[in-house]
């Protein structure tokens, strides 16, 4: 097996490379093979046999629990560390067992501090907005801090009472209106965590010749957490990217999150790269996805740019109501694989996929979720769409 390596801050990718994958739960059994079929065809066409992906299955979620008794086996974590780059289908959330979310567990265990979500419109896709072609952004969402750190206590619990007692008696907090029935959560936002996220966004903007990085925050209300994120971002840019700022190659700006959500509808063309915290990023990425056609064509990745470890993923859920019916849209995972190919430096194969996908959409060829809104739409099954996409490369 040939693994990707991170050497001196750069990925070293062999021509025959091993990529671990998690099939996923629910519709994962349908979207994952469709994705692999299209990617294999694109790599073969782009490189005429000189490059190849060897897929190895690793386990998480329901399939892992059925096979091993564990929801997230250590062998899966080891495989992603060993091979650096991997891809995953959607995962169910275990009931009990002390794991809130397998996706969050993967991100935190591997310290995948960037959730990267590029959002663009494809010709042929129906959109609820008038000019979806103006939406072309890449979101850098901090993955390990903010309220998603999961530090909270239930109302009435001994922990909640102890927490309130401390902040009231030791810290002088008097603004909790109903302390006996309040749940509490802690929102950690660190300078180090903010800087590494914002640095990644800036590096991406510079390497892709994009016009700006916007820090999205609620610092007018949360002055030390979200306000700190904004302040640290400006300080980092001035300290480490002063030449790019002063030459005009880099523009750093900021926007309060509620105003930003409005602006994405009114003037989306003013934004290119977005750096934000976890909860804001959740809202932003879902709204932008809806503006260009829905989460079925929304790709995503979780990346540590320092270690190089990256897991590309379907951004939708397991959709148990349609699982096994052959109607699920595989494009979220396929476009996430395009991100993976780009990350590996195999942009030629990724470009073949996006160009072919746009040609099919322009002809009204898609799975039913998209085709039903297209003039002369031709709804295809998951497998039939993957076949047409592979043939159209």
Short mmCIF file of C-alpha atoms in Angstrom, two decimals:
data_model
loop_
_atom_site.label_atom_id
_atom_site.label_comp_id
_atom_site.label_asym_id
_atom_site.label_seq_id
_atom_site.Cartn_x
_atom_site.Cartn_y
_atom_site.Cartn_z
CA UNK A 1 0.00 0.00 0.00
CA UNK A 2 1.27 3.46 -0.93
CA UNK A 3 0.50 6.16 1.60
CA UNK A 4 0.48 9.92 1.27
CA UNK A 5 3.11 11.57 3.45
CA UNK A 6 3.47 15.08 4.84
CA UNK A 7 7.13 16.09 4.46
CA UNK A 8 8.42 19.59 5.25
CA UNK A 9 4.90 20.97 5.17
CA UNK A 10 4.04 19.54 1.75
CA UNK A 11 1.97 16.52 0.76
CA UNK A 12 3.88 13.81 -1.07
CA UNK A 13 1.37 11.82 -3.12
CA UNK A 14 2.45 8.62 -4.94
CA UNK A 15 0.93 7.84 -8.33
CA UNK A 16 -0.64 4.65 -6.94
CA UNK A 17 -2.14 5.83 -3.68
CA UNK A 18 -4.13 4.09 -0.95
CA UNK A 19 -7.20 5.99 0.25
CA UNK A 20 -9.17 4.74 3.29
CA UNK A 21 -12.92 5.24 3.12
CA UNK A 22 -15.92 4.84 5.43
CA UNK A 23 -18.94 3.65 3.49
CA UNK A 24 -21.36 5.34 5.88
CA UNK A 25 -24.78 4.50 7.23
CA UNK A 26 -28.17 4.72 5.55
CA UNK A 27 -27.68 6.04 2.02
CA UNK A 28 -23.90 5.69 2.46
CA UNK A 29 -24.11 2.22 0.89
CA UNK A 30 -25.38 3.88 -2.31
CA UNK A 31 -23.46 7.16 -2.55
CA UNK A 32 -20.05 5.71 -1.70
CA UNK A 33 -19.78 3.19 -4.58
CA UNK A 34 -21.23 5.81 -6.96
CA UNK A 35 -18.52 8.23 -5.86
CA UNK A 36 -15.74 5.66 -6.24
CA UNK A 37 -16.97 4.70 -9.72
CA UNK A 38 -16.85 8.31 -10.94
CA UNK A 39 -13.51 9.09 -9.30
CA UNK A 40 -11.86 5.95 -10.69
CA UNK A 41 -13.12 6.80 -14.18
CA UNK A 42 -11.88 10.40 -13.92
CA UNK A 43 -8.43 9.39 -12.66
CA UNK A 44 -8.12 6.79 -15.42
CA UNK A 45 -9.10 9.26 -18.13
CA UNK A 46 -7.01 12.15 -16.82
CA UNK A 47 -3.80 10.16 -16.35
CA UNK A 48 -4.20 7.28 -18.81
CA UNK A 49 -3.38 4.63 -16.22
CA UNK A 50 -0.33 6.44 -14.79
CA UNK A 51 -2.18 7.18 -11.55
CA UNK A 52 -4.59 5.02 -9.56
CA UNK A 53 -6.45 4.99 -6.25
CA UNK A 54 -6.55 1.79 -4.21
CA UNK A 55 -9.54 2.06 -1.87
CA UNK A 56 -9.43 0.36 1.54
CA UNK A 57 -12.57 0.22 3.66
CA UNK A 58 -12.39 1.22 7.32
CA UNK A 59 -15.31 1.26 9.69
CA UNK A 60 -17.33 3.71 11.76
CA UNK A 61 -20.97 4.05 12.66
CA UNK A 62 -23.56 1.29 12.43
CA UNK A 63 -21.48 -1.00 10.25
CA UNK A 64 -18.54 -0.75 12.64
CA UNK A 65 -20.76 -1.46 15.61
CA UNK A 66 -22.22 -4.49 13.89
CA UNK A 67 -18.80 -5.87 12.93
CA UNK A 68 -16.68 -4.91 15.94
CA UNK A 69 -18.99 -3.81 18.74
CA UNK A 70 -17.45 -0.32 18.58
CA UNK A 71 -18.82 2.83 16.96
CA UNK A 72 -15.39 4.24 16.11
CA UNK A 73 -12.63 1.61 16.24
CA UNK A 74 -9.07 2.71 16.89
CA UNK A 75 -8.01 0.93 13.69
CA UNK A 76 -10.05 3.50 11.75
CA UNK A 77 -8.32 6.40 13.48
CA UNK A 78 -4.97 4.73 12.81
CA UNK A 79 -5.78 4.28 9.10
CA UNK A 80 -6.54 7.97 8.63
CA UNK A 81 -3.33 8.91 10.46
CA UNK A 82 -1.30 6.43 8.43
CA UNK A 83 -2.68 7.32 5.00
CA UNK A 84 -3.28 11.04 5.74
CA UNK A 85 -6.14 11.53 3.25
CA UNK A 86 -9.49 9.73 3.38
CA UNK A 87 -13.18 10.09 2.59
CA UNK A 88 -16.40 9.14 4.36
CA UNK A 89 -20.10 8.77 3.79
CA UNK A 90 -22.73 10.00 6.29
CA UNK A 91 -22.70 8.49 9.77
CA UNK A 92 -25.51 7.84 12.22
CA UNK A 93 -25.40 9.31 15.72
CA UNK A 94 -25.13 6.50 18.30
CA UNK A 95 -27.82 6.29 20.96
CA UNK A 96 -25.97 6.23 24.27
CA UNK A 97 -22.37 5.13 24.56
CA UNK A 98 -21.00 8.53 25.49
CA UNK A 99 -20.51 9.71 21.89
CA UNK A 100 -22.51 12.77 20.88
CA UNK A 101 -21.50 12.62 17.23
CA UNK A 102 -19.11 10.36 15.35
CA UNK A 103 -18.33 13.20 12.97
CA UNK A 104 -17.35 15.44 15.87
CA UNK A 105 -15.37 12.59 17.46
CA UNK A 106 -13.35 12.11 14.26
CA UNK A 107 -12.65 15.83 13.97
CA UNK A 108 -11.58 16.18 17.58
CA UNK A 109 -9.53 12.98 17.77
CA UNK A 110 -7.56 13.84 14.62
CA UNK A 111 -7.56 17.58 15.42
CA UNK A 112 -9.15 18.42 12.05
CA UNK A 113 -9.56 22.06 12.93
CA UNK A 114 -10.77 23.31 9.53
CA UNK A 115 -14.20 22.45 8.21
CA UNK A 116 -13.91 23.59 4.61
CA UNK A 117 -17.08 24.09 2.55
CA UNK A 118 -16.81 25.52 -0.97
CA UNK A 119 -20.14 26.73 -2.36
CA UNK A 120 -20.81 27.48 -6.04
CA UNK A 121 -23.68 27.26 -8.49
CA UNK A 122 -23.87 24.83 -11.41
CA UNK A 123 -25.64 25.77 -14.62
CA UNK A 124 -28.93 23.89 -14.90
CA UNK A 125 -29.64 23.80 -11.16
CA UNK A 126 -32.81 25.56 -10.05
CA UNK A 127 -32.31 27.97 -7.16
CA UNK A 128 -34.65 29.94 -4.85
CA UNK A 129 -32.58 33.11 -5.45
CA UNK A 130 -32.51 35.32 -8.52
CA UNK A 131 -28.77 35.27 -9.20
CA UNK A 132 -27.23 32.07 -7.78
CA UNK A 133 -24.27 32.49 -10.17
CA UNK A 134 -23.04 35.30 -7.90
CA UNK A 135 -22.46 32.84 -5.06
CA UNK A 136 -18.89 31.53 -5.11
CA UNK A 137 -17.41 31.25 -1.64
CA UNK A 138 -15.25 28.93 0.42
CA UNK A 139 -16.08 28.71 4.10
CA UNK A 140 -13.40 27.96 6.70
CA UNK A 141 -15.32 26.92 9.81
CA UNK A 142 -13.41 26.29 13.04
CA UNK A 143 -14.01 22.68 14.00
CA UNK A 144 -12.76 22.11 17.53
CA UNK A 145 -13.88 24.98 19.77
CA UNK A 146 -16.95 27.20 20.29
CA UNK A 147 -20.11 25.54 21.61
CA UNK A 148 -19.35 22.38 19.61
CA UNK A 149 -16.70 21.57 22.22
CA UNK A 150 -19.69 20.05 24.03
CA UNK A 151 -19.09 21.62 27.45
CA UNK A 152 -22.56 21.91 28.96
CA UNK A 153 -24.69 20.76 31.88
CA UNK A 154 -28.39 19.96 32.05
CA UNK A 155 -30.80 22.10 34.05
CA UNK A 156 -31.26 20.82 37.58
CA UNK A 157 -28.21 18.57 37.50
CA UNK A 158 -25.64 18.61 40.28
CA UNK A 159 -23.08 19.89 37.79
CA UNK A 160 -25.30 22.77 36.70
CA UNK A 161 -25.90 23.76 40.33
CA UNK A 162 -22.20 23.58 41.08
CA UNK A 163 -21.37 25.65 38.02
CA UNK A 164 -23.91 28.33 38.89
CA UNK A 165 -22.73 28.43 42.49
CA UNK A 166 -19.18 29.05 41.29
CA UNK A 167 -19.96 31.79 38.77
CA UNK A 168 -22.38 33.47 41.18
CA UNK A 169 -20.34 33.32 44.37
CA UNK A 170 -16.80 33.35 43.04
CA UNK A 171 -17.16 35.35 39.82
CA UNK A 172 -19.94 37.71 40.85
CA UNK A 173 -22.29 36.77 38.02
CA UNK A 174 -25.79 38.09 38.68
CA UNK A 175 -27.34 38.02 35.21
CA UNK A 176 -28.73 34.47 35.22
CA UNK A 177 -32.45 35.18 35.44
CA UNK A 178 -33.70 31.70 36.34
CA UNK A 179 -30.74 29.80 37.82
CA UNK A 180 -32.72 26.85 39.17
CA UNK A 181 -34.07 25.93 35.72
CA UNK A 182 -31.13 27.00 33.58
CA UNK A 183 -28.86 24.72 31.60
CA UNK A 184 -25.32 26.01 31.13
CA UNK A 185 -22.77 25.80 28.36
CA UNK A 186 -19.20 27.04 28.03
CA UNK A 187 -17.96 28.50 24.75
CA UNK A 188 -14.13 28.26 24.50
CA UNK A 189 -12.52 30.36 21.77
CA UNK A 190 -8.73 30.47 21.91
CA UNK A 191 -6.17 32.70 20.24
CA UNK A 192 -4.25 29.64 18.99
CA UNK A 193 -7.37 27.94 17.63
CA UNK A 194 -8.56 31.12 15.95
CA UNK A 195 -5.19 31.91 14.43
CA UNK A 196 -4.60 28.53 12.86
CA UNK A 197 -8.08 28.58 11.29
CA UNK A 198 -7.68 32.13 9.97
CA UNK A 199 -4.14 31.41 8.76
CA UNK A 200 -5.47 28.49 6.72
CA UNK A 201 -8.14 30.71 5.18
CA UNK A 202 -5.57 33.37 4.28
CA UNK A 203 -3.19 30.84 2.75
CA UNK A 204 -6.05 29.41 0.70
CA UNK A 205 -7.06 32.87 -0.54
CA UNK A 206 -3.50 33.76 -1.54
CA UNK A 207 -2.78 30.43 -3.25
CA UNK A 208 -6.05 30.60 -5.21
CA UNK A 209 -5.69 34.33 -6.02
CA UNK A 210 -8.98 35.17 -4.34
CA UNK A 211 -9.83 38.79 -3.53
CA UNK A 212 -10.64 38.75 0.20
CA UNK A 213 -10.98 36.95 3.52
CA UNK A 214 -13.98 37.93 5.65
CA UNK A 215 -14.02 37.26 9.40
CA UNK A 216 -17.63 36.53 10.35
CA UNK A 217 -18.43 36.94 14.05
CA UNK A 218 -20.84 38.23 16.69
CA UNK A 219 -18.19 40.28 18.46
CA UNK A 220 -20.55 43.17 19.17
CA UNK A 221 -22.26 40.96 21.78
CA UNK A 222 -19.68 38.28 22.69
CA UNK A 223 -16.77 40.66 22.99
CA UNK A 224 -14.10 38.31 24.34
CA UNK A 225 -14.87 35.11 22.39
CA UNK A 226 -16.17 36.16 18.99
CA UNK A 227 -14.68 39.63 19.44
CA UNK A 228 -11.38 37.95 20.21
CA UNK A 229 -11.64 35.91 17.01
CA UNK A 230 -12.02 39.10 14.99
CA UNK A 231 -9.20 40.93 16.80
CA UNK A 232 -6.78 38.01 16.58
CA UNK A 233 -7.54 37.66 12.88
CA UNK A 234 -6.61 41.24 12.08
CA UNK A 235 -3.49 41.03 14.25
CA UNK A 236 -2.40 37.78 12.58
CA UNK A 237 -2.87 39.24 9.09
CA UNK A 238 -0.83 42.33 9.92
CA UNK A 239 1.90 40.35 11.67
CA UNK A 240 2.36 37.51 9.17
CA UNK A 241 0.96 38.84 5.89
CA UNK A 242 1.85 42.52 6.02
CA UNK A 243 3.41 42.58 2.54
CA UNK A 244 0.36 40.94 0.95
CA UNK A 245 -1.94 43.37 2.78
CA UNK A 246 -0.02 46.46 1.78
CA UNK A 247 0.39 45.33 -1.84
CA UNK A 248 -3.34 44.65 -2.15
CA UNK A 249 -2.94 40.91 -2.80
CA UNK A 250 -4.80 40.27 0.44
CA UNK A 251 -7.86 42.09 1.79
CA UNK A 252 -9.07 41.28 5.32
CA UNK A 253 -12.50 42.48 6.38
CA UNK A 254 -15.12 41.44 8.90
CA UNK A 255 -18.90 41.27 9.20
CA UNK A 256 -21.29 40.59 12.07
CA UNK A 257 -22.88 37.20 11.44
CA UNK A 258 -26.53 38.28 11.21
CA UNK A 259 -25.64 41.06 8.78
CA UNK A 260 -23.53 38.61 6.83
CA UNK A 261 -26.45 36.21 6.36
CA UNK A 262 -28.46 39.11 4.94
CA UNK A 263 -25.57 40.17 2.72
CA UNK A 264 -25.21 36.69 1.22
CA UNK A 265 -28.66 37.25 -0.27
CA UNK A 266 -28.21 40.91 -1.22
CA UNK A 267 -24.60 41.07 -2.40
CA UNK A 268 -22.92 37.64 -2.36
CA UNK A 269 -20.40 38.71 -5.00
CA UNK A 270 -18.60 40.78 -2.35
CA UNK A 271 -17.37 37.67 -0.52
CA UNK A 272 -14.93 34.92 -1.48
CA UNK A 273 -13.21 33.24 1.51
CA UNK A 274 -15.02 33.19 4.85
CA UNK A 275 -13.33 32.47 8.21
CA UNK A 276 -15.65 31.90 11.13
CA UNK A 277 -16.36 29.88 14.25
CA UNK A 278 -18.25 26.64 14.43
CA UNK A 279 -21.85 27.64 15.06
CA UNK A 280 -21.77 30.59 12.66
CA UNK A 281 -20.21 28.34 10.04
CA UNK A 282 -22.99 25.80 10.45
CA UNK A 283 -25.65 28.39 9.68
CA UNK A 284 -23.69 30.01 6.86
CA UNK A 285 -22.80 26.83 5.00
CA UNK A 286 -26.38 25.53 5.06
CA UNK A 287 -27.86 28.83 3.86
CA UNK A 288 -25.34 29.15 1.03
CA UNK A 289 -25.94 25.53 0.01
CA UNK A 290 -29.68 26.24 -0.20
CA UNK A 291 -28.99 29.28 -2.39
CA UNK A 292 -27.22 27.19 -5.03
CA UNK A 293 -29.51 24.16 -5.05
CA UNK A 294 -29.38 22.37 -1.72
CA UNK A 295 -27.21 20.20 0.47
CA UNK A 296 -27.33 17.39 -2.11
CA UNK A 297 -24.62 19.21 -4.07
CA UNK A 298 -22.73 20.62 -1.09
CA UNK A 299 -19.24 19.16 -0.56
CA UNK A 300 -17.12 19.36 2.56
CA UNK A 301 -13.80 18.46 4.16
CA UNK A 302 -12.22 18.37 7.61
CA UNK A 303 -8.54 19.27 7.42
CA UNK A 304 -5.49 19.81 9.62
CA UNK A 305 -3.18 21.85 7.41
CA UNK A 306 -0.29 21.31 9.83
CA UNK A 307 -0.33 17.49 9.91
CA UNK A 308 -1.88 17.24 6.44
CA UNK A 309 -4.58 14.84 7.66
CA UNK A 310 -7.84 15.42 5.81
CA UNK A 311 -11.17 13.59 5.67
CA UNK A 312 -13.55 14.55 2.89
CA UNK A 313 -17.22 13.85 3.53
CA UNK A 314 -20.81 13.96 2.42
CA UNK A 315 -22.39 16.94 4.15
CA UNK A 316 -25.89 15.44 4.32
CA UNK A 317 -27.26 12.90 6.78
CA UNK A 318 -27.97 9.18 6.48
CA UNK A 319 -31.53 9.77 5.12
CA UNK A 320 -33.02 6.49 6.39
CA UNK A 321 -36.38 7.32 4.76
CA UNK A 322 -34.92 6.85 1.27
CA UNK A 323 -32.05 4.43 2.00
CA UNK A 324 -32.02 1.43 -0.30
CA UNK A 325 -34.40 2.95 -2.83
CA UNK A 326 -31.72 4.00 -5.32
CA UNK A 327 -32.89 7.63 -5.44
CA UNK A 328 -30.32 9.45 -3.28
CA UNK A 329 -28.21 12.17 -4.87
CA UNK A 330 -24.51 11.16 -4.75
CA UNK A 331 -23.19 14.60 -5.78
CA UNK A 332 -22.29 15.82 -2.29
CA UNK A 333 -19.83 12.95 -1.84
CA UNK A 334 -18.64 13.12 -5.48
CA UNK A 335 -17.89 16.84 -5.15
CA UNK A 336 -16.17 16.16 -1.83
CA UNK A 337 -14.00 13.68 -3.74
CA UNK A 338 -13.23 16.48 -6.22
CA UNK A 339 -12.00 18.50 -3.23
CA UNK A 340 -9.89 15.48 -2.25
CA UNK A 341 -8.37 15.23 -5.71
CA UNK A 342 -7.55 18.94 -5.68
CA UNK A 343 -5.98 18.59 -2.22
CA UNK A 344 -3.82 15.74 -3.55
CA UNK A 345 -2.70 17.84 -6.52
CA UNK A 346 -4.75 15.78 -9.00
CA UNK A 347 -6.76 18.78 -10.21
CA UNK A 348 -7.07 17.47 -13.77
CA UNK A 349 -9.25 14.55 -12.65
CA UNK A 350 -11.37 16.79 -10.43
CA UNK A 351 -11.95 19.25 -13.26
CA UNK A 352 -13.19 16.46 -15.54
CA UNK A 353 -15.84 15.58 -12.93
CA UNK A 354 -17.14 19.11 -12.33
CA UNK A 355 -17.27 19.90 -16.04
CA UNK A 356 -19.15 16.68 -16.82
CA UNK A 357 -21.53 17.22 -13.92
CA UNK A 358 -22.39 20.73 -15.12
CA UNK A 359 -23.01 19.45 -18.65
CA UNK A 360 -25.46 16.85 -17.33
CA UNK A 361 -27.26 19.38 -15.14
CA UNK A 362 -27.54 21.77 -18.10
CA UNK A 363 -29.29 18.97 -20.02
CA UNK A 364 -31.72 18.33 -17.16
CA UNK A 365 -30.01 15.06 -16.20
CA UNK A 366 -29.87 14.53 -12.44
CA UNK A 367 -31.28 12.48 -9.61
CA UNK A 368 -34.94 13.12 -8.77
CA UNK A 369 -34.33 15.69 -6.02
CA UNK A 370 -32.81 18.08 -8.58
CA UNK A 371 -34.46 16.93 -11.82
CA UNK A 372 -37.99 17.64 -10.58
CA UNK A 373 -37.21 21.36 -10.55
CA UNK A 374 -35.45 21.43 -13.93
CA UNK A 375 -37.19 22.25 -17.20
CA UNK A 376 -37.36 18.93 -19.06
CA UNK A 377 -35.72 17.25 -16.08
CA UNK A 378 -34.76 13.60 -16.52
CA UNK A 379 -34.67 11.90 -13.09
CA UNK A 380 -32.17 9.06 -12.84
CA UNK A 381 -31.46 6.56 -10.10
CA UNK A 382 -28.29 6.90 -8.06
CA UNK A 383 -26.52 4.19 -10.07
CA UNK A 384 -27.80 5.44 -13.44
CA UNK A 385 -26.62 8.97 -12.68
CA UNK A 386 -23.17 7.71 -11.68
CA UNK A 387 -23.03 5.70 -14.92
CA UNK A 388 -23.98 8.75 -17.01
CA UNK A 389 -21.50 10.98 -15.17
CA UNK A 390 -18.64 8.48 -15.63
CA UNK A 391 -19.50 8.17 -19.32
CA UNK A 392 -19.66 11.97 -19.75
CA UNK A 393 -16.13 12.62 -18.49
#
